[in-house]
PDB file of C-alpha atoms and ligand atoms in Angstrom:
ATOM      1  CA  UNK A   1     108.015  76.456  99.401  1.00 96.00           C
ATOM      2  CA  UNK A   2     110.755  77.498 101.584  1.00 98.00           C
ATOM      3  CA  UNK A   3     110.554  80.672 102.826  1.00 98.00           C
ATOM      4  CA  UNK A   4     113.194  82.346 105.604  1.00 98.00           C
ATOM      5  CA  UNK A   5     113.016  85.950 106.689  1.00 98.00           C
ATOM      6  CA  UNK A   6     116.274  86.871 108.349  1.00 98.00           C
ATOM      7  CA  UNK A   7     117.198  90.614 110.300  1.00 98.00           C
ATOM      8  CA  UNK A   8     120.496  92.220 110.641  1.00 97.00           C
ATOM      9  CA  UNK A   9     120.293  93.735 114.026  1.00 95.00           C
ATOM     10  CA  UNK A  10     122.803  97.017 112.669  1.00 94.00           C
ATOM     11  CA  UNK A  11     120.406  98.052 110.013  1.00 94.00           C
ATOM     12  CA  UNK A  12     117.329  96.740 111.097  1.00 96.00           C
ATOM     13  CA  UNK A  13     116.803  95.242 107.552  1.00 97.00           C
ATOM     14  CA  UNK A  14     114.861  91.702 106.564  1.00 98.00           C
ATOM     15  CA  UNK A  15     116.391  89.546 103.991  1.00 98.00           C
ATOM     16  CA  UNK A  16     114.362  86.759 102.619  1.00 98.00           C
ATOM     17  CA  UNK A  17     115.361  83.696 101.402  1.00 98.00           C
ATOM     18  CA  UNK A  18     113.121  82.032  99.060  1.00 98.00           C
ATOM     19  CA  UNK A  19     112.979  78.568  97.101  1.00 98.00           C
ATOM     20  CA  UNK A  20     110.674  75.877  95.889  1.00 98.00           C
ATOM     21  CA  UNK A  21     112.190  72.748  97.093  1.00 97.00           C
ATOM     22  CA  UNK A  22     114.783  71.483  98.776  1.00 96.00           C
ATOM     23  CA  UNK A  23     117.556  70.261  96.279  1.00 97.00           C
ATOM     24  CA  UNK A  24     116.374  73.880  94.012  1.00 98.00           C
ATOM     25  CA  UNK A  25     117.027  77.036  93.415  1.00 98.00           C
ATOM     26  CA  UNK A  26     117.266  79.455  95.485  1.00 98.00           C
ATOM     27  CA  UNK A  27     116.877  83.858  95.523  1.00 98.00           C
ATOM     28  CA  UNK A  28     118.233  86.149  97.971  1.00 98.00           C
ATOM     29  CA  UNK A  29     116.475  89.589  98.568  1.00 98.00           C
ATOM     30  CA  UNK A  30     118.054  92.448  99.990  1.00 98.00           C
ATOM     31  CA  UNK A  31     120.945  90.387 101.608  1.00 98.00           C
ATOM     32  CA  UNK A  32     123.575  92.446 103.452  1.00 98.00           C
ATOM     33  CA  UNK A  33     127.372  92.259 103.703  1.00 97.00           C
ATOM     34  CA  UNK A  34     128.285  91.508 106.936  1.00 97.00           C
ATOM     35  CA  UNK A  35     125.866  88.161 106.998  1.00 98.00           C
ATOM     36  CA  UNK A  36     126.961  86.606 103.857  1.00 98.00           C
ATOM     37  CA  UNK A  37     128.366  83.628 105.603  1.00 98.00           C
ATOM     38  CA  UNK A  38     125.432  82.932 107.771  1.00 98.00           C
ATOM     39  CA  UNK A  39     123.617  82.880 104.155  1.00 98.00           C
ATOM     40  CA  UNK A  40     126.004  80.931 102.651  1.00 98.00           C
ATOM     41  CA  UNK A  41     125.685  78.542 105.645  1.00 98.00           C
ATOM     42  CA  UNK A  42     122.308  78.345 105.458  1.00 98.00           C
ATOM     43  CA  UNK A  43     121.315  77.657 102.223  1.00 98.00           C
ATOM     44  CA  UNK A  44     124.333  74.742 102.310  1.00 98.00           C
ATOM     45  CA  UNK A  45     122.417  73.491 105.214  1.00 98.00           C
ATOM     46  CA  UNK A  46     119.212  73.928 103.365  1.00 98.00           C
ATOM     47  CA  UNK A  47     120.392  72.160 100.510  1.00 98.00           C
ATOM     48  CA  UNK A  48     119.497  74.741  98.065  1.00 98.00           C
ATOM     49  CA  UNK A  49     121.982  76.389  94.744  1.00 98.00           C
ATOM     50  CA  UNK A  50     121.635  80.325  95.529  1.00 98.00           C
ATOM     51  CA  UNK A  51     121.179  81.846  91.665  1.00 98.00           C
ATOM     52  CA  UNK A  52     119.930  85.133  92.051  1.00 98.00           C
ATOM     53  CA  UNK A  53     120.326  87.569  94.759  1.00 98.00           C
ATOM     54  CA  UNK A  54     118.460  90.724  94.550  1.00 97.00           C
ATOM     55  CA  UNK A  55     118.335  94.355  95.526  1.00 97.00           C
ATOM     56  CA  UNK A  56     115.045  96.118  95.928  1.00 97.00           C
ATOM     57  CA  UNK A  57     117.217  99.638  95.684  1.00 96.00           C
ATOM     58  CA  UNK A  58     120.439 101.380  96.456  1.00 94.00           C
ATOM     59  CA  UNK A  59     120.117 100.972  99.881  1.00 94.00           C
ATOM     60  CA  UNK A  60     121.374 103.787 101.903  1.00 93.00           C
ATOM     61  CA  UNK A  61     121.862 101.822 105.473  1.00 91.00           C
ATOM     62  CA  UNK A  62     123.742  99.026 105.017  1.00 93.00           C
ATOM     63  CA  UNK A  63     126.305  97.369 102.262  1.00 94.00           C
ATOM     64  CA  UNK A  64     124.809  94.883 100.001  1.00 96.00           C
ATOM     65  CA  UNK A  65     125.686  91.491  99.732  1.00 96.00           C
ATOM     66  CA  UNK A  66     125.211  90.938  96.322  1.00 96.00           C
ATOM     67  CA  UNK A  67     128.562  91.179  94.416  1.00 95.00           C
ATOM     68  CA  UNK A  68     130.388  88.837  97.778  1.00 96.00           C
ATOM     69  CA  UNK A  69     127.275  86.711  96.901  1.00 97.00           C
ATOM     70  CA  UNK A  70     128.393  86.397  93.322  1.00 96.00           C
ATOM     71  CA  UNK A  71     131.898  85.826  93.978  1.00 95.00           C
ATOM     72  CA  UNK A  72     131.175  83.071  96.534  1.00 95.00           C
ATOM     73  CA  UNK A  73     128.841  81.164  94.601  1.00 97.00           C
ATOM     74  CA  UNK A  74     128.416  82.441  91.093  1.00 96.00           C
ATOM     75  CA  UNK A  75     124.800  83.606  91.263  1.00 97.00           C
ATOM     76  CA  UNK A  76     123.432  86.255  89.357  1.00 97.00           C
ATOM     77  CA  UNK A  77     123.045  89.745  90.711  1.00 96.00           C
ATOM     78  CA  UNK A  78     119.744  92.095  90.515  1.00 96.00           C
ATOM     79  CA  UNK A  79     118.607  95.343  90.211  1.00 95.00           C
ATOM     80  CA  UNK A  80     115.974  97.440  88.541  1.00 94.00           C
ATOM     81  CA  UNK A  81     116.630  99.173  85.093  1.00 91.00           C
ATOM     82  CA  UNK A  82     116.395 102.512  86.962  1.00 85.00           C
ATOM     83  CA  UNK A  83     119.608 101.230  89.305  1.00 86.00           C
ATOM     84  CA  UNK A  84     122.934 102.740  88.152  1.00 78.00           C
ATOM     85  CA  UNK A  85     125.077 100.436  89.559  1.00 80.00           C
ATOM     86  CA  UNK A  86     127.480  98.427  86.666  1.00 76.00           C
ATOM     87  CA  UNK A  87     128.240  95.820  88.473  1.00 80.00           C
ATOM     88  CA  UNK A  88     124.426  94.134  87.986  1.00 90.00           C
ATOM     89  CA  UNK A  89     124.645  91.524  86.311  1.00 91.00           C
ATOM     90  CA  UNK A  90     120.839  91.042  85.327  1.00 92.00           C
ATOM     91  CA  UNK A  91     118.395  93.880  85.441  1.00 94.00           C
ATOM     92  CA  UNK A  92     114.440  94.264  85.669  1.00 96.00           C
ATOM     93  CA  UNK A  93     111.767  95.769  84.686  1.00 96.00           C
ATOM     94  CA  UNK A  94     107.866  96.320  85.816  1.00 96.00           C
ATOM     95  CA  UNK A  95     106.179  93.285  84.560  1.00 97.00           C
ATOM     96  CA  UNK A  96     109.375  91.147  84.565  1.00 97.00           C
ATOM     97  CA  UNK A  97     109.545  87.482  86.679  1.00 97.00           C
ATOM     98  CA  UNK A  98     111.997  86.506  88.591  1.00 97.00           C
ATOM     99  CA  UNK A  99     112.336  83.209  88.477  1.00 96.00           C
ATOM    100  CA  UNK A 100     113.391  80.195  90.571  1.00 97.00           C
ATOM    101  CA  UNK A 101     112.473  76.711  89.883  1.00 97.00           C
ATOM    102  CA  UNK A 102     108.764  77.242  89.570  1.00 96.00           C
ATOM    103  CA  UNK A 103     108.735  80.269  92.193  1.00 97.00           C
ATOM    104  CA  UNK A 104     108.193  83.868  90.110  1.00 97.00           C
ATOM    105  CA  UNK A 105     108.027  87.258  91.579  1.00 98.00           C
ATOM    106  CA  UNK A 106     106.174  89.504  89.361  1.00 98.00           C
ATOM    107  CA  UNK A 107     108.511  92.801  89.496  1.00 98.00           C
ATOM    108  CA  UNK A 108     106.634  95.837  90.310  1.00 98.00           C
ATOM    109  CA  UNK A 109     108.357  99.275  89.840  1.00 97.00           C
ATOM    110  CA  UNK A 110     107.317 101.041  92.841  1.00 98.00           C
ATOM    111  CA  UNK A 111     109.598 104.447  92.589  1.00 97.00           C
ATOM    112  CA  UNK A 112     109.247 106.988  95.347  1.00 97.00           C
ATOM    113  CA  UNK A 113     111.178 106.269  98.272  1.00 97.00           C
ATOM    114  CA  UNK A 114     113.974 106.043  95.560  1.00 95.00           C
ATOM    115  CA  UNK A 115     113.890 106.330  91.698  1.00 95.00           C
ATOM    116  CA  UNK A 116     115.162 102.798  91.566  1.00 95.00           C
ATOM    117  CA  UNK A 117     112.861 101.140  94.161  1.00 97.00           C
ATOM    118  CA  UNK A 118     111.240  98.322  92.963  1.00 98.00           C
ATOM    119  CA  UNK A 119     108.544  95.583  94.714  1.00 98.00           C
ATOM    120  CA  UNK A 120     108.440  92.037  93.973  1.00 98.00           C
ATOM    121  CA  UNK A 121     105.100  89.617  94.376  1.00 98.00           C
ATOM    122  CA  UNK A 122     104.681  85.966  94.693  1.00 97.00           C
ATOM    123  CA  UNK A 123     101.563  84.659  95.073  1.00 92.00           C
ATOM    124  CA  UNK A 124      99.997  85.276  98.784  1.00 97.00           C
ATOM    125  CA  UNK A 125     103.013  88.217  99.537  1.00 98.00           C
ATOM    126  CA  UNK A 126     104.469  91.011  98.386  1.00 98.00           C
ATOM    127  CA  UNK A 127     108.115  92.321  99.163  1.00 98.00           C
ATOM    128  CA  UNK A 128     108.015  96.000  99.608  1.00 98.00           C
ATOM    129  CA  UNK A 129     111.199  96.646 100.153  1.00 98.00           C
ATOM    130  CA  UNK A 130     111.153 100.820 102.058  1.00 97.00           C
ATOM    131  CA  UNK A 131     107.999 101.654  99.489  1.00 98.00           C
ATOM    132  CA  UNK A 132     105.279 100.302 102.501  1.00 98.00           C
ATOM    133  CA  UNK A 133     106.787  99.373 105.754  1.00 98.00           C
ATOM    134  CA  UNK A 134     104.836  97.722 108.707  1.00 98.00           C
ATOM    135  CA  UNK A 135     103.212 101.133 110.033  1.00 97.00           C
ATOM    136  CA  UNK A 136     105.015 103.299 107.726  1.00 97.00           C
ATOM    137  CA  UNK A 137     106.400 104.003 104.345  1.00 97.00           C
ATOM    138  CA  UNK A 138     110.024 105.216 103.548  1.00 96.00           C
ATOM    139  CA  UNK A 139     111.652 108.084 103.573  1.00 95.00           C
ATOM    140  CA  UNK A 140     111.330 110.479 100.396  1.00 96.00           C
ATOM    141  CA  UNK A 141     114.229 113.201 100.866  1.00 93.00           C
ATOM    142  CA  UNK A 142     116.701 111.718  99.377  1.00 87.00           C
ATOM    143  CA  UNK A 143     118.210 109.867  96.684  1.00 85.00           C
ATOM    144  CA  UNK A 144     115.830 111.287  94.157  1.00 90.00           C
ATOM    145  CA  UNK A 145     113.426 110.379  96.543  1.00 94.00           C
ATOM    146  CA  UNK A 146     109.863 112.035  95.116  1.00 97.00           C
ATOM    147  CA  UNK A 147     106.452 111.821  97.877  1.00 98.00           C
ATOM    148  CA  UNK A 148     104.354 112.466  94.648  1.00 98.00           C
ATOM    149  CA  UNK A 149     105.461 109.225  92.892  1.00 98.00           C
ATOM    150  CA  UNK A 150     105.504 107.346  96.031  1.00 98.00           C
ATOM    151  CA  UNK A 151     101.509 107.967  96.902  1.00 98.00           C
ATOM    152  CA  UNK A 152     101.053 106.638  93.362  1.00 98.00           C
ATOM    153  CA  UNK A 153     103.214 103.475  93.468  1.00 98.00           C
ATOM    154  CA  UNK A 154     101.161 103.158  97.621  1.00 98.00           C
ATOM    155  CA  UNK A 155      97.853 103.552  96.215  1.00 98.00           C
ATOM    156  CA  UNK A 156      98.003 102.723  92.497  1.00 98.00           C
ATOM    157  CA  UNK A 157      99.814  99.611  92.514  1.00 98.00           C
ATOM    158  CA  UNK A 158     100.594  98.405  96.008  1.00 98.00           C
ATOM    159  CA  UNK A 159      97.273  98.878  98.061  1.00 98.00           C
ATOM    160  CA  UNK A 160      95.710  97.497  94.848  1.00 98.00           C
ATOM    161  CA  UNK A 161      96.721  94.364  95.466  1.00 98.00           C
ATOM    162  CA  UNK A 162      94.215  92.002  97.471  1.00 98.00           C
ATOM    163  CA  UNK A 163      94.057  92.341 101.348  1.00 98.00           C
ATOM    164  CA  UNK A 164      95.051  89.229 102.212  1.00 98.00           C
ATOM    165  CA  UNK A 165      98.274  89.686 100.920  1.00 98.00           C
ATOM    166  CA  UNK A 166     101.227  89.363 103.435  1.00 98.00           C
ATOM    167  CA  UNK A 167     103.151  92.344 103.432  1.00 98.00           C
ATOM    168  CA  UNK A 168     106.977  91.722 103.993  1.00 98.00           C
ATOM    169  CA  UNK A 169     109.240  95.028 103.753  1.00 98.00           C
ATOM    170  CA  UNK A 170     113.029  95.721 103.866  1.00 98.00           C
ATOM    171  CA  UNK A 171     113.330  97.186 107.429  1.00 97.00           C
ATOM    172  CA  UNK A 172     111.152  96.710 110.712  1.00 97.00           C
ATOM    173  CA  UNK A 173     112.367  99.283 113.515  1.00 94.00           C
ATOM    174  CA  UNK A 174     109.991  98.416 115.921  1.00 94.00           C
ATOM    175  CA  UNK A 175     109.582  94.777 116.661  1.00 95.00           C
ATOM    176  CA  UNK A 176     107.318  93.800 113.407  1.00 97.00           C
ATOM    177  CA  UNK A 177     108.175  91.211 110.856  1.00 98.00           C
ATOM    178  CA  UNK A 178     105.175  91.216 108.622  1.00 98.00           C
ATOM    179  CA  UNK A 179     101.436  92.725 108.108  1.00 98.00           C
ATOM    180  CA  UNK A 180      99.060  92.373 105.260  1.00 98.00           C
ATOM    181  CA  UNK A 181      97.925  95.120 102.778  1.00 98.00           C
ATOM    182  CA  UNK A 182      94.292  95.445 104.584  1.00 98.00           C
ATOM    183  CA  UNK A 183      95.797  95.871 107.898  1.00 98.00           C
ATOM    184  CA  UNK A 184      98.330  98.775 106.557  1.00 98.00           C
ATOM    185  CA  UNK A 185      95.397 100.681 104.615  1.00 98.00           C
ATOM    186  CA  UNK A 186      93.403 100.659 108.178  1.00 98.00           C
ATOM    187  CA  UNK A 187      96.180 101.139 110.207  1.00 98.00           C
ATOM    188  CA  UNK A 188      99.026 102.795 108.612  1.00 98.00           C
ATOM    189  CA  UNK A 189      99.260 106.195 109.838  1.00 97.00           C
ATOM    190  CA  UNK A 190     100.856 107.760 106.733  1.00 97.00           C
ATOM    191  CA  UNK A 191      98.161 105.985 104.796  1.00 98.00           C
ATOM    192  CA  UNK A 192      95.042 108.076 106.277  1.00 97.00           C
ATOM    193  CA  UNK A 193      95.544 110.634 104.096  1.00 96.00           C
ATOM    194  CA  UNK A 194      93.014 112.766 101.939  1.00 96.00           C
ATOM    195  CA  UNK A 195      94.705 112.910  98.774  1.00 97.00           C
ATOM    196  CA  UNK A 196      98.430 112.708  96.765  1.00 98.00           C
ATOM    197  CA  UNK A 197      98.482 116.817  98.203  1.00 98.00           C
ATOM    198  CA  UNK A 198      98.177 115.783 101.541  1.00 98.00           C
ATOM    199  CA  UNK A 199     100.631 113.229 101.291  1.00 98.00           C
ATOM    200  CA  UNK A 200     103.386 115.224  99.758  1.00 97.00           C
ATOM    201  CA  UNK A 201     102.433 117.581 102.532  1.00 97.00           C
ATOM    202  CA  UNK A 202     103.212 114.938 105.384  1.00 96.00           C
ATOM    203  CA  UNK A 203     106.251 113.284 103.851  1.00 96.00           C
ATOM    204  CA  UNK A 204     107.951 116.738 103.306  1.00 94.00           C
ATOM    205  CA  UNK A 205     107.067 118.005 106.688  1.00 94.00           C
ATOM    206  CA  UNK A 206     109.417 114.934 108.396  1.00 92.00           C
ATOM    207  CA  UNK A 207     112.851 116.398 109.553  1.00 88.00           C
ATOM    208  CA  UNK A 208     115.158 112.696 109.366  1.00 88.00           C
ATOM    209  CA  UNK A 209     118.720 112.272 110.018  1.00 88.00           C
ATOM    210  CA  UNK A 210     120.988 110.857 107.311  1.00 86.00           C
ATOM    211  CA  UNK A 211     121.446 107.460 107.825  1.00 84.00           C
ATOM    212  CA  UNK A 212     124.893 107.145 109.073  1.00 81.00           C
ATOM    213  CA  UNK A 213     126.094 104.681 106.484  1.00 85.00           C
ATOM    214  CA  UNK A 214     124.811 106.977 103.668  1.00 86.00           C
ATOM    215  CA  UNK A 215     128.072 108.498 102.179  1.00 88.00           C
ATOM    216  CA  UNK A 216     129.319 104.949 102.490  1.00 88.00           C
ATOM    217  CA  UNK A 217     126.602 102.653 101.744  1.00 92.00           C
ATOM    218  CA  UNK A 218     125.247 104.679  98.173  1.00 92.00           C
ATOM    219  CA  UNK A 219     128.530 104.880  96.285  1.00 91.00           C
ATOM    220  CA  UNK A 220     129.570 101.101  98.078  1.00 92.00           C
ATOM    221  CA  UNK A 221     126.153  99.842  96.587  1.00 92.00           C
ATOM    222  CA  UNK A 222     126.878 101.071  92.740  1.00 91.00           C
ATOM    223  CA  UNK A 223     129.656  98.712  92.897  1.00 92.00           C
ATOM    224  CA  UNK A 224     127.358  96.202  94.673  1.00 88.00           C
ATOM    225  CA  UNK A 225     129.136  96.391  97.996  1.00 92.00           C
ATOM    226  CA  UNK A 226     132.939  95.288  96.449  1.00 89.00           C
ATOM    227  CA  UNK A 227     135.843  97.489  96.920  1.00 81.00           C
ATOM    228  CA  UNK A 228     137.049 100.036  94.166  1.00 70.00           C
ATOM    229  CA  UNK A 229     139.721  99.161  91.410  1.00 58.00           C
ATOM    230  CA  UNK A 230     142.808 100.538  92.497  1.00 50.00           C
TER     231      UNK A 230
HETATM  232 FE1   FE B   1     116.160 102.287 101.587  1.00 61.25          FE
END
């Protein structure tokens, strides 16, 4: 496999490019705008056919790649059925694979952080995109955010998973680049909790900025980071 985890500095958020051989196909997650010629770059150098590039939610930080990833090379563009954004060109659902060459994700719908957030799981790693970060989980104030639905998509879905899995998430703000699920459920803070009460509790009792991109980024994102009609 061939496996790349890249970091824009601005946003502090991981893309990850992933393919089965060289010569294949290869899938984009989370890819922002400013970067799309490094990616471009690198998966020419890599000698891999970019088909899908996908978006693990409306991100609220930083403008997605995914429709100047469409218009340079003519891959598809995901996002969950929950996303309204029309310029998606294939959407998901829980249970759905994405596939490239022989690679699949399983899709896991993993709402909290956003209605539309979604997770995606390939064999020894999951992608968790702001559900569980390295230390943390994301923000629930915003963007139908909901603390409630994410302790149930943490510990229904995502801590179910076996503890060997690698954990890779959309943003690191503090030097990490990945953890597993058994190291998060002894060592996440947010994560040594009681019960769902307890973690609605803690998640509403945070006082965050907007992030500064935010009245940008959303509506920018709907249109999958290309400019308005005229
Ligand atoms: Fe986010």
């Amino acid at each position: 496999m061939i496996f790349r985890q890249l970091f824009d500095r601005k946003s502090s958020t991981f893309t990850y490019l992933l393919a089965e051989r060289s010569g294949g196909e290869a899938l984009l997650i989370d890819p922002v705008q400013e970067n799309t010629e490094q990616y471009v770059r690198l998966i020419e150098q890599l000698d891999l056919k970019l088909v899908l590039a996908v978006d693990s939610h409306i991100h609220a930080d930083h403008v997605t790649a995914l429709g100047a990833l469409r218009e340079r090379t003519d891959c598809a563009s995901a996002m969950g059925a929950m996303t309204k954004a029309e310029c998606v060109s294939v959407w998901f659902n829980e249970g759905d694979k994405l596939c490239v060459d022989k690679l699949q994700l399983d899709v896991l719908y993993t709402p909290g952080h956003t209605s539309d957030s979604y997770s995606f799981r390939l064999a020894d790693r999951v992608f968790t995109g702001d559900t569980l970060l390295i230390r943390g989980t994301g923000r629930t104030d915003f963007q139908n955010g909901d603390a409630a639905a994410q302790y149930d998509s943490l510990f229904g879905k995502l801590l179910k998973l076996p503890d060997a899995t690698l954990v890779y998430p959309a943003h690191d703000y503090n030097g990490m680049s990945v953890s597993t699920i058994g190291e998060e459920k002894r060592h996440n803070p947010r994560l040594q909790i009681a019960d769902k009460q307890a973690y609605i509790e803690l998640m509403n009792g945070l006082v965050l900025e907007d992030p500064q991109l935010m009245d940008v980024a959303v509506p920018g994102n709907r249109r999958c980071g290309l400019k308005a009609a005229a």
